Short mmCIF file of C-alpha atoms and ligand atoms in Angstrom, two decimals:
data_model
loop_
_atom_site.label_atom_id
_atom_site.label_comp_id
_atom_site.label_asym_id
_atom_site.label_seq_id
_atom_site.Cartn_x
_atom_site.Cartn_y
_atom_site.Cartn_z
CA UNK E 1 282.98 -47.21 153.80
CA UNK E 2 283.37 -48.90 150.37
CA UNK E 3 286.83 -49.22 148.83
CA UNK E 4 285.99 -47.49 145.54
CA UNK E 5 284.07 -44.32 144.75
CA UNK E 6 280.30 -44.51 144.31
CA UNK E 7 277.68 -41.92 143.40
CA UNK E 8 277.20 -41.25 147.15
CA UNK E 9 280.83 -40.39 147.93
CA UNK E 10 284.55 -41.04 147.63
CA UNK E 11 285.79 -44.53 148.54
CA UNK E 12 288.43 -45.40 151.13
CA UNK E 13 291.13 -45.87 148.48
CA UNK E 14 290.59 -42.41 146.94
CA UNK E 15 290.63 -40.79 150.40
CA UNK E 16 293.78 -42.63 151.54
CA UNK E 17 295.64 -41.85 148.30
CA UNK E 18 294.50 -38.20 148.36
CA UNK E 19 296.07 -37.59 151.79
CA UNK E 20 299.13 -39.69 150.99
CA UNK E 21 299.80 -37.42 147.97
CA UNK E 22 299.31 -34.34 150.19
CA UNK E 23 301.98 -35.69 152.61
CA UNK E 24 304.38 -36.66 149.80
CA UNK E 25 304.02 -33.27 148.06
CA UNK E 26 304.49 -31.39 151.36
CA UNK E 27 307.75 -33.31 151.81
CA UNK E 28 308.78 -32.56 148.21
CA UNK E 29 308.33 -28.81 148.56
CA UNK E 30 310.12 -28.74 151.95
CA UNK E 31 313.03 -30.91 150.68
CA UNK E 32 313.36 -28.86 147.44
CA UNK E 33 313.57 -25.60 149.37
CA UNK E 34 316.20 -27.01 151.75
CA UNK E 35 318.35 -28.69 149.08
CA UNK E 36 318.41 -25.59 146.85
CA UNK E 37 319.54 -23.41 149.77
CA UNK E 38 322.19 -25.69 151.34
CA UNK E 39 325.69 -25.45 149.97
CA UNK E 40 329.04 -27.08 150.48
CA UNK E 41 329.34 -28.94 153.77
CA UNK E 42 326.32 -27.28 155.39
CA UNK E 43 323.66 -29.54 156.90
CA UNK E 44 320.01 -29.09 157.89
CA UNK E 45 318.59 -31.40 160.57
CA UNK E 46 321.79 -33.45 160.36
CA UNK E 47 321.58 -34.11 156.59
CA UNK E 48 323.68 -32.69 153.79
CA UNK E 49 322.56 -31.44 150.36
CA UNK E 50 323.12 -34.74 148.52
CA UNK E 51 320.93 -36.60 151.04
CA UNK E 52 318.12 -34.12 150.43
CA UNK E 53 318.52 -34.48 146.65
CA UNK E 54 318.38 -38.30 147.01
CA UNK E 55 315.27 -38.17 149.15
CA UNK E 56 313.60 -35.61 146.90
CA UNK E 57 314.20 -37.77 143.82
CA UNK E 58 313.21 -41.03 145.55
CA UNK E 59 310.03 -39.72 147.21
CA UNK E 60 309.18 -38.01 143.89
CA UNK E 61 309.24 -41.38 142.11
CA UNK E 62 307.06 -42.90 144.88
CA UNK E 63 304.65 -39.98 144.31
CA UNK E 64 304.53 -40.86 140.59
CA UNK E 65 303.54 -44.42 141.44
CA UNK E 66 300.85 -43.21 143.85
CA UNK E 67 299.49 -40.74 141.23
CA UNK E 68 299.15 -43.56 138.70
CA UNK E 69 297.40 -45.76 141.30
CA UNK E 70 295.12 -42.86 142.04
CA UNK E 71 294.14 -42.43 138.41
CA UNK E 72 293.44 -46.16 138.14
CA UNK E 73 291.37 -46.10 141.36
CA UNK E 74 289.36 -43.15 139.99
CA UNK E 75 288.36 -45.24 136.99
CA UNK E 76 286.72 -47.83 139.27
CA UNK E 77 283.14 -47.32 140.41
CA UNK E 78 281.20 -44.12 139.68
CA UNK E 79 282.31 -40.54 140.31
CA UNK E 80 280.49 -39.06 143.35
CA UNK E 81 277.60 -36.69 142.71
CA UNK E 82 278.49 -33.02 143.17
CA UNK E 83 278.08 -31.61 146.66
CA UNK E 84 274.66 -29.87 146.56
CA UNK E 85 276.10 -26.63 147.99
CA UNK E 86 278.42 -26.04 145.01
CA UNK E 87 277.22 -23.51 142.45
CA UNK E 88 277.43 -24.18 138.69
CA UNK E 89 280.47 -21.89 138.42
CA UNK E 90 282.19 -23.66 141.32
CA UNK E 91 281.55 -27.03 139.71
CA UNK E 92 283.15 -25.85 136.46
CA UNK E 93 286.06 -24.39 138.45
CA UNK E 94 286.60 -27.63 140.43
CA UNK E 95 286.43 -29.70 137.26
CA UNK E 96 289.21 -27.62 135.65
CA UNK E 97 291.29 -27.52 138.87
CA UNK E 98 291.17 -31.30 139.22
CA UNK E 99 292.39 -31.74 135.63
CA UNK E 100 295.34 -29.44 136.34
CA UNK E 101 296.09 -31.22 139.63
CA UNK E 102 296.19 -34.62 137.93
CA UNK E 103 298.40 -33.20 135.14
CA UNK E 104 300.76 -31.71 137.74
CA UNK E 105 300.86 -34.98 139.73
CA UNK E 106 302.29 -36.60 136.59
CA UNK E 107 304.28 -33.68 135.12
CA UNK E 108 306.22 -32.92 138.31
CA UNK E 109 307.84 -36.35 138.81
CA UNK E 110 308.25 -37.10 135.08
CA UNK E 111 309.97 -33.76 134.38
CA UNK E 112 312.16 -34.14 137.50
CA UNK E 113 313.16 -37.64 136.43
CA UNK E 114 313.91 -36.54 132.83
CA UNK E 115 315.94 -33.61 134.11
CA UNK E 116 318.25 -35.71 136.28
CA UNK E 117 318.47 -38.56 133.76
CA UNK E 118 319.15 -36.47 130.65
CA UNK E 119 321.41 -34.23 132.78
CA UNK E 120 323.58 -37.24 133.60
CA UNK E 121 322.98 -37.01 137.39
CA UNK E 122 320.96 -40.20 137.81
CA UNK E 123 318.93 -41.38 140.78
CA UNK E 124 320.29 -43.24 143.78
CA UNK E 125 316.99 -44.61 145.06
CA UNK E 126 316.79 -44.04 148.84
CA UNK E 127 320.58 -44.23 148.90
CA UNK E 128 320.51 -47.99 148.29
CA UNK E 129 320.13 -48.55 144.54
CA UNK E 130 321.74 -46.64 141.69
CA UNK E 131 319.06 -46.70 138.99
CA UNK E 132 320.31 -47.43 135.48
CA UNK E 133 320.40 -44.30 133.30
CA UNK E 134 318.48 -45.23 130.18
CA UNK E 135 318.93 -41.85 128.48
CA UNK E 136 322.38 -40.72 127.39
CA UNK E 137 323.36 -37.18 128.44
CA UNK E 138 321.10 -34.81 126.44
CA UNK E 139 321.62 -31.22 127.59
CA UNK E 140 318.72 -29.59 125.69
CA UNK E 141 316.21 -32.15 127.04
CA UNK E 142 317.65 -31.69 130.54
CA UNK E 143 317.17 -27.91 130.31
CA UNK E 144 313.60 -28.22 128.96
CA UNK E 145 312.74 -30.75 131.68
CA UNK E 146 314.24 -28.57 134.41
CA UNK E 147 312.16 -25.55 133.38
CA UNK E 148 309.05 -27.72 133.03
CA UNK E 149 309.69 -28.93 136.60
CA UNK E 150 310.06 -25.39 137.95
CA UNK E 151 307.13 -24.00 135.92
CA UNK E 152 304.85 -26.91 136.94
CA UNK E 153 305.73 -26.28 140.61
CA UNK E 154 304.41 -22.69 140.33
CA UNK E 155 301.29 -23.83 138.43
CA UNK E 156 300.72 -26.46 141.11
CA UNK E 157 301.02 -23.96 143.95
CA UNK E 158 298.59 -21.54 142.25
CA UNK E 159 296.09 -24.33 141.51
CA UNK E 160 296.33 -25.74 145.03
CA UNK E 161 295.63 -22.29 146.44
CA UNK E 162 292.33 -22.33 144.51
CA UNK E 163 291.56 -25.95 145.48
CA UNK E 164 292.26 -25.54 149.20
CA UNK E 165 290.76 -22.04 149.28
CA UNK E 166 287.44 -23.31 147.89
CA UNK E 167 287.34 -26.24 150.32
CA UNK E 168 288.14 -23.98 153.30
CA UNK E 169 285.63 -21.31 152.17
CA UNK E 170 282.86 -23.90 152.07
CA UNK E 171 283.93 -25.66 155.25
CA UNK E 172 284.74 -22.67 157.49
CA UNK E 173 282.58 -19.84 156.11
CA UNK E 174 279.53 -21.51 154.53
CA UNK E 175 279.82 -24.37 157.06
CA UNK E 176 278.51 -27.04 154.70
CA UNK E 177 281.08 -29.65 155.81
CA UNK E 178 282.61 -30.00 152.30
CA UNK E 179 285.93 -31.27 153.69
CA UNK E 180 284.15 -34.35 155.08
CA UNK E 181 283.74 -35.62 151.53
CA UNK E 182 287.47 -36.43 151.61
CA UNK E 183 287.70 -37.57 155.26
CA UNK E 184 287.13 -41.06 156.69
CA UNK E 185 283.81 -42.53 157.80
CA UNK E 186 281.36 -40.17 156.17
CA UNK E 187 280.19 -40.28 152.60
CA UNK E 188 278.05 -37.79 150.74
C1 HEM L 1 306.51 -35.67 142.59
C2 HEM L 1 306.58 -34.57 142.90
C3 HEM L 1 307.68 -33.53 142.90
C4 HEM L 1 307.49 -32.29 143.36
C5 HEM L 1 306.20 -31.69 143.95
C6 HEM L 1 308.74 -31.58 143.18
C7 HEM L 1 308.93 -30.25 143.52
C8 HEM L 1 310.08 -29.52 143.30
C9 HEM L 1 310.24 -28.13 143.57
C10 HEM L 1 309.17 -27.22 144.18
C11 HEM L 1 311.51 -27.78 143.21
C12 HEM L 1 312.13 -26.38 143.31
C13 HEM L 1 311.91 -25.68 141.96
C14 HEM L 1 312.51 -24.29 141.97
O1 HEM L 1 313.71 -24.15 141.67
O2 HEM L 1 311.77 -23.33 142.25
C15 HEM L 1 312.17 -28.97 142.72
C16 HEM L 1 313.47 -29.03 142.26
C17 HEM L 1 314.08 -30.18 141.84
N1 HEM L 1 313.51 -31.43 141.70
FE1 HEM L 1 311.62 -31.93 142.13
N2 HEM L 1 309.68 -32.42 142.62
C18 HEM L 1 309.07 -33.64 142.43
C19 HEM L 1 309.67 -34.77 141.88
C20 HEM L 1 311.00 -34.87 141.49
C21 HEM L 1 311.65 -36.06 140.92
C22 HEM L 1 310.95 -37.40 140.69
C23 HEM L 1 312.94 -35.71 140.65
C24 HEM L 1 314.03 -36.56 140.07
C25 HEM L 1 314.03 -37.88 139.96
C26 HEM L 1 313.12 -34.32 141.03
C27 HEM L 1 314.31 -33.62 140.92
C28 HEM L 1 314.47 -32.29 141.22
C29 HEM L 1 315.73 -31.58 141.07
C30 HEM L 1 317.06 -32.15 140.57
C31 HEM L 1 315.49 -30.24 141.44
C32 HEM L 1 316.48 -29.07 141.45
C33 HEM L 1 316.25 -28.25 140.18
C34 HEM L 1 317.25 -27.11 140.11
O3 HEM L 1 318.42 -27.38 140.01
O4 HEM L 1 316.80 -25.96 140.13
N3 HEM L 1 311.93 -33.84 141.52
N4 HEM L 1 311.28 -30.02 142.76
C1 HEM L 2 299.02 -31.97 146.98
C2 HEM L 2 297.88 -31.46 147.36
C3 HEM L 2 296.51 -31.87 146.83
C4 HEM L 2 296.19 -32.48 145.64
C5 HEM L 2 297.12 -32.91 144.50
C6 HEM L 2 294.73 -32.66 145.64
C7 HEM L 2 294.01 -33.22 144.60
C8 HEM L 2 292.64 -33.46 144.63
C9 HEM L 2 291.89 -34.10 143.55
C10 HEM L 2 292.48 -34.54 142.21
C11 HEM L 2 290.60 -34.19 143.96
C12 HEM L 2 289.42 -34.80 143.17
C13 HEM L 2 289.09 -36.17 143.72
C14 HEM L 2 290.05 -37.24 143.26
O1 HEM L 2 290.02 -37.61 142.09
O2 HEM L 2 290.91 -37.66 144.08
C15 HEM L 2 290.53 -33.62 145.29
C16 HEM L 2 289.36 -33.52 146.03
C17 HEM L 2 289.29 -32.95 147.28
N1 HEM L 2 290.33 -32.39 148.00
FE1 HEM L 2 292.26 -32.25 147.41
N2 HEM L 2 294.21 -32.15 146.82
C18 HEM L 2 295.27 -31.66 147.56
C19 HEM L 2 295.19 -31.06 148.79
C20 HEM L 2 294.05 -30.89 149.54
C21 HEM L 2 293.97 -30.27 150.84
C22 HEM L 2 295.16 -29.66 151.61
C23 HEM L 2 292.66 -30.30 151.22
C24 HEM L 2 292.02 -29.75 152.48
C25 HEM L 2 291.86 -28.47 152.70
C26 HEM L 2 291.90 -30.98 150.17
C27 HEM L 2 290.56 -31.27 150.18
C28 HEM L 2 289.85 -31.91 149.20
C29 HEM L 2 288.42 -32.19 149.27
C30 HEM L 2 287.47 -31.87 150.44
C31 HEM L 2 288.06 -32.83 148.07
C32 HEM L 2 286.66 -33.29 147.63
C33 HEM L 2 286.00 -32.17 146.88
C34 HEM L 2 284.64 -32.57 146.36
O3 HEM L 2 284.57 -33.39 145.45
O4 HEM L 2 283.66 -32.07 146.87
N3 HEM L 2 292.79 -31.31 149.15
N4 HEM L 2 291.78 -33.19 145.67
#
């Protein structure tokens, strides 16, 4: 399997980064739900609220790096031809969905980072490095960034429902093997 995309299918790099982002985002949603529900001295799986916040912020910044790599990788080679079983409407839908997914992959971590930086909370990267705060406390920016973060999370969930729903519909109901376009070893 070639490293970069070609007209006959997605390359190894796109596939690896796609599933890495899925894993990182699954962690982010799980950690966010735990950290927002824990209070005081309570722990979940042996970790307190501040540990979950730290991991959520740190993994979020890793996800930003991976999203940028992904965009750069997408610019290499050619974009794969459409799967022949997709209708014109589905192609238009997928095109729009992918734009929103890329926007969310950038908006989520950037808004989260701006929220904690402008809010004066900062980021202690993986509990080992206190990142310098290059924005002074700016409450109105922090509030705008916080609501962007929350709003983007809902937009992301709605868009992913469409993305995954379409893939599963084609794979499980129409049985055209669409999911294989993003899995190892088979192109096309
Ligand atoms: C990269 C992907 C990220 C995803 C998918 C994500 C997802 C989420 C979600 C779903 C929530 C809960 C929102 C709600 O209240 O309903 C949340 C909250 C939060 N996130 Fe993220 N996040 C990401 C990155 C980051 C980053 C990079 C930071 C900071 C450096 C961050 C900081 C926060 C904070 C502080 C909250 C709590 C907000 C509050 O007080 O309500 N997030 N995140
Ligand atoms: C955080 C979750 C996800 C994000 C952000 C995401 C994002 C994307 C993006 C942007 C593409 C376009 C190709 C590219 O530029 O990489 C894509 C394609 C694809 N995704 Fe996802 N995806 C997610 C989850 C999933 C899941 C859970 C599945 C499996 C059900 C899936 C299956 C696919 C398939 C099969 C394609 C290729 C579609 C085609 O071109 O025919 N994705 N995804």
